[in-house]
PDB file of N, CA, C and O in Angstrom:
ATOM      1  N   MET C   1      12.398 -18.707   3.441  1.00 69.00           N
ATOM      2  CA  MET C   1      12.088 -17.818   3.613  1.00 69.00           C
ATOM      3  C   MET C   1      13.743 -17.655   2.393  1.00 69.00           C
ATOM      4  O   MET C   1      15.039 -17.471   2.557  1.00 69.00           O
ATOM      5  N   LYS C   2      13.604 -16.855   1.032  1.00 78.00           N
ATOM      6  CA  LYS C   2      14.929 -17.478   0.317  1.00 78.00           C
ATOM      7  C   LYS C   2      15.111 -16.034  -0.384  1.00 78.00           C
ATOM      8  O   LYS C   2      14.842 -15.001  -0.467  1.00 78.00           O
ATOM      9  N   THR C   3      16.991 -16.108   0.550  1.00 85.00           N
ATOM     10  CA  THR C   3      17.083 -14.242   0.513  1.00 85.00           C
ATOM     11  C   THR C   3      17.294 -14.159  -1.035  1.00 85.00           C
ATOM     12  O   THR C   3      17.219 -12.413  -1.253  1.00 85.00           O
ATOM     13  N   SER C   4      17.315 -14.508  -2.350  1.00 84.00           N
ATOM     14  CA  SER C   4      17.133 -14.707  -3.389  1.00 84.00           C
ATOM     15  C   SER C   4      15.220 -12.968  -3.610  1.00 84.00           C
ATOM     16  O   SER C   4      15.720 -12.489  -4.199  1.00 84.00           O
ATOM     17  N   ILE C   5      15.202 -13.602  -3.198  1.00 84.00           N
ATOM     18  CA  ILE C   5      13.407 -13.719  -2.945  1.00 84.00           C
ATOM     19  C   ILE C   5      13.292 -11.958  -2.683  1.00 84.00           C
ATOM     20  O   ILE C   5      12.799 -11.291  -2.868  1.00 84.00           O
ATOM     21  N   ILE C   6      14.172 -11.937  -1.479  1.00 86.00           N
ATOM     22  CA  ILE C   6      14.080 -11.265  -0.348  1.00 86.00           C
ATOM     23  C   ILE C   6      14.579  -9.826  -0.951  1.00 86.00           C
ATOM     24  O   ILE C   6      14.295  -8.314  -1.416  1.00 86.00           O
ATOM     25  N   ARG C   7      15.558  -9.843  -1.535  1.00 90.00           N
ATOM     26  CA  ARG C   7      16.212  -8.658  -2.226  1.00 90.00           C
ATOM     27  C   ARG C   7      15.883  -8.678  -3.501  1.00 90.00           C
ATOM     28  O   ARG C   7      15.860  -7.488  -3.511  1.00 90.00           O
ATOM     29  N   GLN C   8      14.706  -9.413  -4.632  1.00 89.00           N
ATOM     30  CA  GLN C   8      13.728  -8.939  -5.502  1.00 89.00           C
ATOM     31  C   GLN C   8      13.195  -8.338  -5.024  1.00 89.00           C
ATOM     32  O   GLN C   8      12.732  -7.266  -5.575  1.00 89.00           O
ATOM     33  N   LEU C   9      12.713  -7.961  -3.489  1.00 88.00           N
ATOM     34  CA  LEU C   9      11.614  -7.522  -2.937  1.00 88.00           C
ATOM     35  C   LEU C   9      11.819  -6.363  -3.155  1.00 88.00           C
ATOM     36  O   LEU C   9      11.217  -5.120  -3.265  1.00 88.00           O
ATOM     37  N   TRP C  10      13.329  -5.851  -2.512  1.00 92.00           N
ATOM     38  CA  TRP C  10      13.628  -4.781  -1.838  1.00 92.00           C
ATOM     39  C   TRP C  10      13.841  -3.975  -3.560  1.00 92.00           C
ATOM     40  O   TRP C  10      14.217  -2.972  -3.630  1.00 92.00           O
ATOM     41  N   SER C  11      14.180  -4.370  -4.599  1.00 94.00           N
ATOM     42  CA  SER C  11      14.533  -4.039  -6.028  1.00 94.00           C
ATOM     43  C   SER C  11      13.020  -4.241  -6.408  1.00 94.00           C
ATOM     44  O   SER C  11      13.125  -2.668  -7.283  1.00 94.00           O
ATOM     45  N   ILE C  12      12.727  -4.551  -6.331  1.00 93.00           N
ATOM     46  CA  ILE C  12      11.031  -3.842  -6.189  1.00 93.00           C
ATOM     47  C   ILE C  12      10.337  -3.239  -5.681  1.00 93.00           C
ATOM     48  O   ILE C  12      10.310  -2.071  -6.287  1.00 93.00           O
ATOM     49  N   VAL C  13      10.704  -2.829  -4.929  1.00 92.00           N
ATOM     50  CA  VAL C  13      10.268  -1.723  -3.649  1.00 92.00           C
ATOM     51  C   VAL C  13      10.869  -0.180  -4.555  1.00 92.00           C
ATOM     52  O   VAL C  13      10.432   0.703  -4.230  1.00 92.00           O
ATOM     53  N   GLU C  14      12.861  -0.996  -4.510  1.00 93.00           N
ATOM     54  CA  GLU C  14      13.106   0.994  -4.964  1.00 93.00           C
ATOM     55  C   GLU C  14      12.992   1.206  -6.959  1.00 93.00           C
ATOM     56  O   GLU C  14      12.663   2.031  -6.694  1.00 93.00           O
ATOM     57  N   GLU C  15      12.316   0.172  -6.816  1.00 93.00           N
ATOM     58  CA  GLU C  15      11.967   0.362  -8.053  1.00 93.00           C
ATOM     59  C   GLU C  15      10.444   0.749  -9.068  1.00 93.00           C
ATOM     60  O   GLU C  15      10.174   1.779  -9.258  1.00 93.00           O
ATOM     61  N   SER C  16       9.671   0.770  -7.726  1.00 93.00           N
ATOM     62  CA  SER C  16       8.216   1.668  -8.147  1.00 93.00           C
ATOM     63  C   SER C  16       8.067   2.551  -7.654  1.00 93.00           C
ATOM     64  O   SER C  16       9.519   2.980  -7.578  1.00 93.00           O
ATOM     65  N   SER C  17       7.528   3.308  -8.292  1.00 92.00           N
ATOM     66  CA  SER C  17       7.337   5.242  -7.940  1.00 92.00           C
ATOM     67  C   SER C  17       6.905   4.527  -6.774  1.00 92.00           C
ATOM     68  O   SER C  17       6.017   4.090  -5.934  1.00 92.00           O
ATOM     69  N   ALA C  18       7.739   5.841  -5.895  1.00 93.00           N
ATOM     70  CA  ALA C  18       7.540   6.242  -4.751  1.00 93.00           C
ATOM     71  C   ALA C  18       6.175   6.971  -4.167  1.00 93.00           C
ATOM     72  O   ALA C  18       5.849   6.406  -3.466  1.00 93.00           O
ATOM     73  N   LYS C  19       6.098   7.889  -5.175  1.00 93.00           N
ATOM     74  CA  LYS C  19       4.744   7.958  -5.198  1.00 93.00           C
ATOM     75  C   LYS C  19       3.234   7.227  -5.535  1.00 93.00           C
ATOM     76  O   LYS C  19       2.632   7.695  -4.070  1.00 93.00           O
ATOM     77  N   THR C  20       4.052   6.686  -5.299  1.00 92.00           N
ATOM     78  CA  THR C  20       2.787   5.718  -5.450  1.00 92.00           C
ATOM     79  C   THR C  20       3.099   4.259  -4.404  1.00 92.00           C
ATOM     80  O   THR C  20       1.637   3.860  -3.282  1.00 92.00           O
ATOM     81  N   LEU C  21       3.803   4.509  -3.822  1.00 93.00           N
ATOM     82  CA  LEU C  21       3.817   3.312  -3.100  1.00 93.00           C
ATOM     83  C   LEU C  21       3.382   4.139  -1.058  1.00 93.00           C
ATOM     84  O   LEU C  21       2.994   3.479  -0.055  1.00 93.00           O
ATOM     85  N   VAL C  22       3.988   5.340  -0.814  1.00 93.00           N
ATOM     86  CA  VAL C  22       3.223   6.408  -0.180  1.00 93.00           C
ATOM     87  C   VAL C  22       1.530   6.546  -0.443  1.00 93.00           C
ATOM     88  O   VAL C  22       1.155   6.971   1.061  1.00 93.00           O
ATOM     89  N   ASN C  23       1.009   6.854  -1.152  1.00 93.00           N
ATOM     90  CA  ASN C  23      -0.276   6.728  -1.542  1.00 93.00           C
ATOM     91  C   ASN C  23      -0.895   6.082  -1.182  1.00 93.00           C
ATOM     92  O   ASN C  23      -2.063   6.109  -1.055  1.00 93.00           O
ATOM     93  N   LEU C  24      -0.552   4.697  -1.502  1.00 94.00           N
ATOM     94  CA  LEU C  24      -0.993   3.155  -1.765  1.00 94.00           C
ATOM     95  C   LEU C  24      -1.893   3.021  -0.158  1.00 94.00           C
ATOM     96  O   LEU C  24      -1.128   3.163   0.609  1.00 94.00           O
ATOM     97  N   ASP C  25      -3.115   2.193   0.534  1.00 95.00           N
ATOM     98  CA  ASP C  25      -3.025   1.705   1.737  1.00 95.00           C
ATOM     99  C   ASP C  25      -2.241   1.049   2.094  1.00 95.00           C
ATOM    100  O   ASP C  25      -1.852  -0.261   0.930  1.00 95.00           O
ATOM    101  N   ASP C  26      -2.069   0.203   3.114  1.00 94.00           N
ATOM    102  CA  ASP C  26      -1.071  -1.094   3.541  1.00 94.00           C
ATOM    103  C   ASP C  26      -1.807  -2.442   2.920  1.00 94.00           C
ATOM    104  O   ASP C  26      -0.310  -2.706   1.874  1.00 94.00           O
ATOM    105  N   SER C  27      -3.220  -2.319   2.557  1.00 95.00           N
ATOM    106  CA  SER C  27      -4.226  -3.976   1.744  1.00 95.00           C
ATOM    107  C   SER C  27      -3.240  -3.641   0.013  1.00 95.00           C
ATOM    108  O   SER C  27      -2.905  -4.720   0.161  1.00 95.00           O
ATOM    109  N   ASP C  28      -2.992  -2.219   0.059  1.00 96.00           N
ATOM    110  CA  ASP C  28      -3.042  -3.054  -1.620  1.00 96.00           C
ATOM    111  C   ASP C  28      -1.342  -2.872  -2.036  1.00 96.00           C
ATOM    112  O   ASP C  28      -0.878  -2.576  -2.479  1.00 96.00           O
ATOM    113  N   LEU C  29      -0.968  -1.335  -1.080  1.00 95.00           N
ATOM    114  CA  LEU C  29       0.708  -2.144  -1.089  1.00 95.00           C
ATOM    115  C   LEU C  29       1.139  -3.269  -1.137  1.00 95.00           C
ATOM    116  O   LEU C  29       2.121  -3.426  -1.534  1.00 95.00           O
ATOM    117  N   VAL C  30       1.085  -4.280  -0.132  1.00 95.00           N
ATOM    118  CA  VAL C  30       1.084  -5.611  -0.237  1.00 95.00           C
ATOM    119  C   VAL C  30       1.009  -5.955  -1.704  1.00 95.00           C
ATOM    120  O   VAL C  30       1.556  -6.993  -1.727  1.00 95.00           O
ATOM    121  N   SER C  31      -0.527  -5.902  -2.229  1.00 95.00           N
ATOM    122  CA  SER C  31      -1.125  -6.662  -3.475  1.00 95.00           C
ATOM    123  C   SER C  31       0.086  -6.187  -4.401  1.00 95.00           C
ATOM    124  O   SER C  31      -0.263  -6.878  -5.278  1.00 95.00           O
ATOM    125  N   GLN C  32      -0.184  -4.887  -4.420  1.00 94.00           N
ATOM    126  CA  GLN C  32       0.698  -4.721  -5.846  1.00 94.00           C
ATOM    127  C   GLN C  32       1.918  -5.414  -5.769  1.00 94.00           C
ATOM    128  O   GLN C  32       2.515  -6.108  -6.308  1.00 94.00           O
ATOM    129  N   LEU C  33       3.336  -5.631  -4.621  1.00 93.00           N
ATOM    130  CA  LEU C  33       4.489  -5.740  -4.361  1.00 93.00           C
ATOM    131  C   LEU C  33       4.103  -7.327  -4.714  1.00 93.00           C
ATOM    132  O   LEU C  33       5.090  -7.329  -4.861  1.00 93.00           O
ATOM    133  N   LEU C  34       3.251  -7.573  -3.706  1.00 93.00           N
ATOM    134  CA  LEU C  34       3.487  -9.305  -3.843  1.00 93.00           C
ATOM    135  C   LEU C  34       2.449  -9.796  -5.744  1.00 93.00           C
ATOM    136  O   LEU C  34       3.635 -10.335  -5.760  1.00 93.00           O
ATOM    137  N   LYS C  35       2.691  -9.113  -6.645  1.00 93.00           N
ATOM    138  CA  LYS C  35       2.004  -9.468  -8.349  1.00 93.00           C
ATOM    139  C   LYS C  35       3.045  -8.909  -8.912  1.00 93.00           C
ATOM    140  O   LYS C  35       3.500 -10.090  -9.404  1.00 93.00           O
ATOM    141  N   LYS C  36       3.802  -7.594  -8.549  1.00 92.00           N
ATOM    142  CA  LYS C  36       5.156  -7.809  -9.069  1.00 92.00           C
ATOM    143  C   LYS C  36       5.884  -9.110  -8.778  1.00 92.00           C
ATOM    144  O   LYS C  36       7.062  -9.717  -9.776  1.00 92.00           O
ATOM    145  N   LEU C  37       6.322  -9.216  -7.616  1.00 90.00           N
ATOM    146  CA  LEU C  37       7.334 -10.682  -6.531  1.00 90.00           C
ATOM    147  C   LEU C  37       7.292 -12.427  -7.984  1.00 90.00           C
ATOM    148  O   LEU C  37       8.095 -12.372  -8.243  1.00 90.00           O
ATOM    149  N   ASP C  38       4.986 -11.686  -8.072  1.00 90.00           N
ATOM    150  CA  ASP C  38       5.330 -13.809  -8.157  1.00 90.00           C
ATOM    151  C   ASP C  38       4.725 -13.363  -9.502  1.00 90.00           C
ATOM    152  O   ASP C  38       5.289 -14.190 -10.034  1.00 90.00           O
ATOM    153  N   ALA C  39       4.934 -12.058 -10.015  1.00 92.00           N
ATOM    154  CA  ALA C  39       5.383 -12.607 -11.907  1.00 92.00           C
ATOM    155  C   ALA C  39       6.505 -12.517 -12.206  1.00 92.00           C
ATOM    156  O   ALA C  39       6.788 -13.707 -13.661  1.00 92.00           O
ATOM    157  N   GLN C  40       7.737 -12.175 -11.879  1.00 88.00           N
ATOM    158  CA  GLN C  40       9.443 -13.063 -11.627  1.00 88.00           C
ATOM    159  C   GLN C  40       9.195 -13.641 -11.329  1.00 88.00           C
ATOM    160  O   GLN C  40      10.524 -15.017 -11.312  1.00 88.00           O
ATOM    161  N   TYR C  41       9.076 -14.999 -10.018  1.00 84.00           N
ATOM    162  CA  TYR C  41       9.461 -15.936  -9.262  1.00 84.00           C
ATOM    163  C   TYR C  41       7.799 -16.750  -9.568  1.00 84.00           C
ATOM    164  O   TYR C  41       8.446 -18.342  -9.233  1.00 84.00           O
ATOM    165  N   SER C  42       7.100 -16.850  -9.841  1.00 85.00           N
ATOM    166  CA  SER C  42       5.401 -17.632  -9.176  1.00 85.00           C
ATOM    167  C   SER C  42       5.972 -18.692  -8.602  1.00 85.00           C
ATOM    168  O   SER C  42       6.181 -19.644  -8.676  1.00 85.00           O
ATOM    169  N   LEU C  43       5.488 -17.989  -7.324  1.00 86.00           N
ATOM    170  CA  LEU C  43       5.662 -17.797  -5.934  1.00 86.00           C
ATOM    171  C   LEU C  43       4.325 -19.618  -6.153  1.00 86.00           C
ATOM    172  O   LEU C  43       3.176 -19.295  -6.455  1.00 86.00           O
ATOM    173  N   SER C  44       4.786 -20.152  -4.909  1.00 89.00           N
ATOM    174  CA  SER C  44       3.128 -20.883  -4.471  1.00 89.00           C
ATOM    175  C   SER C  44       2.901 -20.080  -3.507  1.00 89.00           C
ATOM    176  O   SER C  44       2.641 -19.574  -3.584  1.00 89.00           O
ATOM    177  N   SER C  45       1.325 -21.363  -3.516  1.00 91.00           N
ATOM    178  CA  SER C  45       0.852 -20.642  -2.326  1.00 91.00           C
ATOM    179  C   SER C  45       1.029 -20.602  -0.965  1.00 91.00           C
ATOM    180  O   SER C  45       1.052 -18.904   0.108  1.00 91.00           O
ATOM    181  N   GLU C  46       1.930 -20.965  -0.990  1.00 91.00           N
ATOM    182  CA  GLU C  46       2.813 -21.734   0.550  1.00 91.00           C
ATOM    183  C   GLU C  46       3.866 -19.848   0.500  1.00 91.00           C
ATOM    184  O   GLU C  46       3.743 -19.337   1.754  1.00 91.00           O
ATOM    185  N   ASP C  47       4.932 -19.906  -0.146  1.00 87.00           N
ATOM    186  CA  ASP C  47       5.460 -18.397  -0.874  1.00 87.00           C
ATOM    187  C   ASP C  47       4.877 -17.620  -0.721  1.00 87.00           C
ATOM    188  O   ASP C  47       5.294 -16.702   0.189  1.00 87.00           O
ATOM    189  N   LEU C  48       3.383 -17.354  -1.191  1.00 88.00           N
ATOM    190  CA  LEU C  48       3.128 -16.280  -0.892  1.00 88.00           C
ATOM    191  C   LEU C  48       2.256 -15.593   0.210  1.00 88.00           C
ATOM    192  O   LEU C  48       2.415 -14.794   0.349  1.00 88.00           O
ATOM    193  N   GLN C  49       2.607 -16.267   0.744  1.00 92.00           N
ATOM    194  CA  GLN C  49       1.520 -16.630   2.221  1.00 92.00           C
ATOM    195  C   GLN C  49       2.324 -15.623   3.053  1.00 92.00           C
ATOM    196  O   GLN C  49       2.203 -14.714   4.005  1.00 92.00           O
ATOM    197  N   VAL C  50       3.592 -16.306   2.889  1.00 91.00           N
ATOM    198  CA  VAL C  50       4.849 -15.949   3.649  1.00 91.00           C
ATOM    199  C   VAL C  50       5.491 -14.452   3.411  1.00 91.00           C
ATOM    200  O   VAL C  50       5.519 -13.731   4.434  1.00 91.00           O
ATOM    201  N   MET C  51       5.686 -14.182   1.847  1.00 90.00           N
ATOM    202  CA  MET C  51       5.984 -12.995   2.090  1.00 90.00           C
ATOM    203  C   MET C  51       4.653 -12.062   1.490  1.00 90.00           C
ATOM    204  O   MET C  51       5.232 -10.684   2.371  1.00 90.00           O
ATOM    205  N   LYS C  52       3.696 -12.436   1.670  1.00 93.00           N
ATOM    206  CA  LYS C  52       2.492 -11.532   2.660  1.00 93.00           C
ATOM    207  C   LYS C  52       2.435 -10.845   3.761  1.00 93.00           C
ATOM    208  O   LYS C  52       2.044  -9.842   4.499  1.00 93.00           O
ATOM    209  N   VAL C  53       3.093 -11.715   5.113  1.00 95.00           N
ATOM    210  CA  VAL C  53       3.398 -11.971   6.488  1.00 95.00           C
ATOM    211  C   VAL C  53       4.578 -10.835   6.507  1.00 95.00           C
ATOM    212  O   VAL C  53       4.306  -9.817   6.686  1.00 95.00           O
ATOM    213  N   TYR C  54       5.266 -10.708   5.745  1.00 93.00           N
ATOM    214  CA  TYR C  54       6.470 -10.483   4.795  1.00 93.00           C
ATOM    215  C   TYR C  54       6.253  -8.725   4.995  1.00 93.00           C
ATOM    216  O   TYR C  54       6.785  -8.288   5.393  1.00 93.00           O
ATOM    217  N   PHE C  55       5.959  -8.700   3.451  1.00 91.00           N
ATOM    218  CA  PHE C  55       5.540  -7.329   3.337  1.00 91.00           C
ATOM    219  C   PHE C  55       4.614  -6.753   4.594  1.00 91.00           C
ATOM    220  O   PHE C  55       5.229  -5.826   4.679  1.00 91.00           O
ATOM    221  N   ARG C  56       3.692  -7.515   4.996  1.00 95.00           N
ATOM    222  CA  ARG C  56       3.019  -6.662   6.373  1.00 95.00           C
ATOM    223  C   ARG C  56       3.600  -5.700   7.265  1.00 95.00           C
ATOM    224  O   ARG C  56       3.870  -4.733   8.138  1.00 95.00           O
ATOM    225  N   SER C  57       4.475  -6.587   7.346  1.00 96.00           N
ATOM    226  CA  SER C  57       5.351  -6.508   8.751  1.00 96.00           C
ATOM    227  C   SER C  57       6.721  -5.468   8.231  1.00 96.00           C
ATOM    228  O   SER C  57       7.206  -4.787   8.842  1.00 96.00           O
ATOM    229  N   LYS C  58       6.564  -5.171   6.919  1.00 94.00           N
ATOM    230  CA  LYS C  58       7.579  -3.888   6.304  1.00 94.00           C
ATOM    231  C   LYS C  58       7.097  -2.751   5.708  1.00 94.00           C
ATOM    232  O   LYS C  58       8.117  -2.045   5.322  1.00 94.00           O
ATOM    233  N   THR C  59       5.650  -2.644   5.966  1.00 95.00           N
ATOM    234  CA  THR C  59       4.707  -1.175   5.648  1.00 95.00           C
ATOM    235  C   THR C  59       5.449  -0.254   6.120  1.00 95.00           C
ATOM    236  O   THR C  59       5.963   0.942   5.336  1.00 95.00           O
ATOM    237  N   VAL C  60       5.826   0.053   7.004  1.00 95.00           N
ATOM    238  CA  VAL C  60       6.264   1.120   7.608  1.00 95.00           C
ATOM    239  C   VAL C  60       7.088   1.227   7.137  1.00 95.00           C
ATOM    240  O   VAL C  60       8.143   2.692   6.187  1.00 95.00           O
ATOM    241  N   LEU C  61       8.761   1.021   6.762  1.00 95.00           N
ATOM    242  CA  LEU C  61      10.598   0.668   6.384  1.00 95.00           C
ATOM    243  C   LEU C  61      10.229   0.886   4.561  1.00 95.00           C
ATOM    244  O   LEU C  61      10.403   2.053   4.384  1.00 95.00           O
ATOM    245  N   ILE C  62       9.099   0.338   4.415  1.00 95.00           N
ATOM    246  CA  ILE C  62       8.788   0.920   2.830  1.00 95.00           C
ATOM    247  C   ILE C  62       8.010   2.196   2.637  1.00 95.00           C
ATOM    248  O   ILE C  62       8.714   2.803   1.518  1.00 95.00           O
ATOM    249  N   ARG C  63       7.439   2.115   2.591  1.00 93.00           N
ATOM    250  CA  ARG C  63       6.842   4.140   3.400  1.00 93.00           C
ATOM    251  C   ARG C  63       7.659   4.893   3.812  1.00 93.00           C
ATOM    252  O   ARG C  63       7.684   5.886   3.232  1.00 93.00           O
ATOM    253  N   ASP C  64       8.927   4.686   4.817  1.00 94.00           N
ATOM    254  CA  ASP C  64       9.754   5.514   4.603  1.00 94.00           C
ATOM    255  C   ASP C  64      10.848   5.689   3.917  1.00 94.00           C
ATOM    256  O   ASP C  64      11.175   6.703   3.538  1.00 94.00           O
ATOM    257  N   ILE C  65      11.026   4.649   3.296  1.00 93.00           N
ATOM    258  CA  ILE C  65      12.352   4.140   1.680  1.00 93.00           C
ATOM    259  C   ILE C  65      11.651   5.051   0.455  1.00 93.00           C
ATOM    260  O   ILE C  65      12.407   5.695   0.250  1.00 93.00           O
ATOM    261  N   ALA C  66      10.552   5.309   0.758  1.00 92.00           N
ATOM    262  CA  ALA C  66       9.832   5.450  -0.531  1.00 92.00           C
ATOM    263  C   ALA C  66      10.078   7.505   0.322  1.00 92.00           C
ATOM    264  O   ALA C  66       9.895   8.753  -1.277  1.00 92.00           O
ATOM    265  N   HIS C  67       9.490   7.962   1.211  1.00 92.00           N
ATOM    266  CA  HIS C  67       9.269   8.634   1.959  1.00 92.00           C
ATOM    267  C   HIS C  67      10.529   9.917   1.098  1.00 92.00           C
ATOM    268  O   HIS C  67      11.023  11.263   1.124  1.00 92.00           O
ATOM    269  N   SER C  68      11.728   9.307   2.134  1.00 92.00           N
ATOM    270  CA  SER C  68      12.971   9.440   1.116  1.00 92.00           C
ATOM    271  C   SER C  68      13.711   9.758  -0.011  1.00 92.00           C
ATOM    272  O   SER C  68      14.014  11.011  -0.731  1.00 92.00           O
ATOM    273  N   ARG C  69      12.819   8.554  -0.565  1.00 89.00           N
ATOM    274  CA  ARG C  69      13.574   8.856  -2.372  1.00 89.00           C
ATOM    275  C   ARG C  69      12.274  10.247  -2.513  1.00 89.00           C
ATOM    276  O   ARG C  69      12.726  11.244  -3.468  1.00 89.00           O
ATOM    277  N   LEU C  70      11.253  10.019  -2.218  1.00 88.00           N
ATOM    278  CA  LEU C  70      10.566  11.263  -2.571  1.00 88.00           C
ATOM    279  C   LEU C  70      11.189  13.038  -2.023  1.00 88.00           C
ATOM    280  O   LEU C  70      10.904  13.718  -2.857  1.00 88.00           O
ATOM    281  N   GLU C  71      11.525  13.053  -1.018  1.00 85.00           N
ATOM    282  CA  GLU C  71      11.950  14.029  -0.539  1.00 85.00           C
ATOM    283  C   GLU C  71      13.561  14.675  -1.473  1.00 85.00           C
ATOM    284  O   GLU C  71      13.569  15.504  -1.003  1.00 85.00           O
ATOM    285  N   ASN C  72      14.666  13.938  -1.326  1.00 79.00           N
ATOM    286  CA  ASN C  72      15.654  13.904  -1.739  1.00 79.00           C
ATOM    287  C   ASN C  72      15.189  13.686  -3.786  1.00 79.00           C
ATOM    288  O   ASN C  72      15.984  15.211  -4.595  1.00 79.00           O
ATOM    289  N   PHE C  73      14.329  13.366  -4.518  1.00 69.00           N
ATOM    290  CA  PHE C  73      14.100  14.056  -5.775  1.00 69.00           C
ATOM    291  C   PHE C  73      13.863  15.470  -5.978  1.00 69.00           C
ATOM    292  O   PHE C  73      13.818  16.233  -6.583  1.00 69.00           O
ATOM    293  N   PHE C  74      13.338  16.078  -4.785  1.00 62.00           N
ATOM    294  CA  PHE C  74      12.114  17.757  -4.119  1.00 62.00           C
ATOM    295  C   PHE C  74      13.587  18.976  -4.081  1.00 62.00           C
ATOM    296  O   PHE C  74      13.491  19.261  -3.656  1.00 62.00           O
ATOM    297  N   ASP C  75      14.364  18.031  -3.358  1.00 49.00           N
ATOM    298  CA  ASP C  75      15.710  18.912  -3.076  1.00 49.00           C
ATOM    299  C   ASP C  75      16.500  19.298  -4.518  1.00 49.00           C
ATOM    300  O   ASP C  75      16.729  18.949  -5.140  1.00 49.00           O
TER     301      ASP C  75
END
């Protein structure tokens, strides 16, 4: 997995609506992020599978980041 792709993933997370990230179920969250990443990188099917596993392992962290952004927004 290329570090540039991982960096782009976290950029996508930061650019995505925190409210959306919090409200999606795990499957939809992973799908949405994969679609956005694939649109920018045109990933191979193997890379998509690797990123899918990576995203699934990070859903709690992604939601924590989104919750934090929401809390900061309302403070």
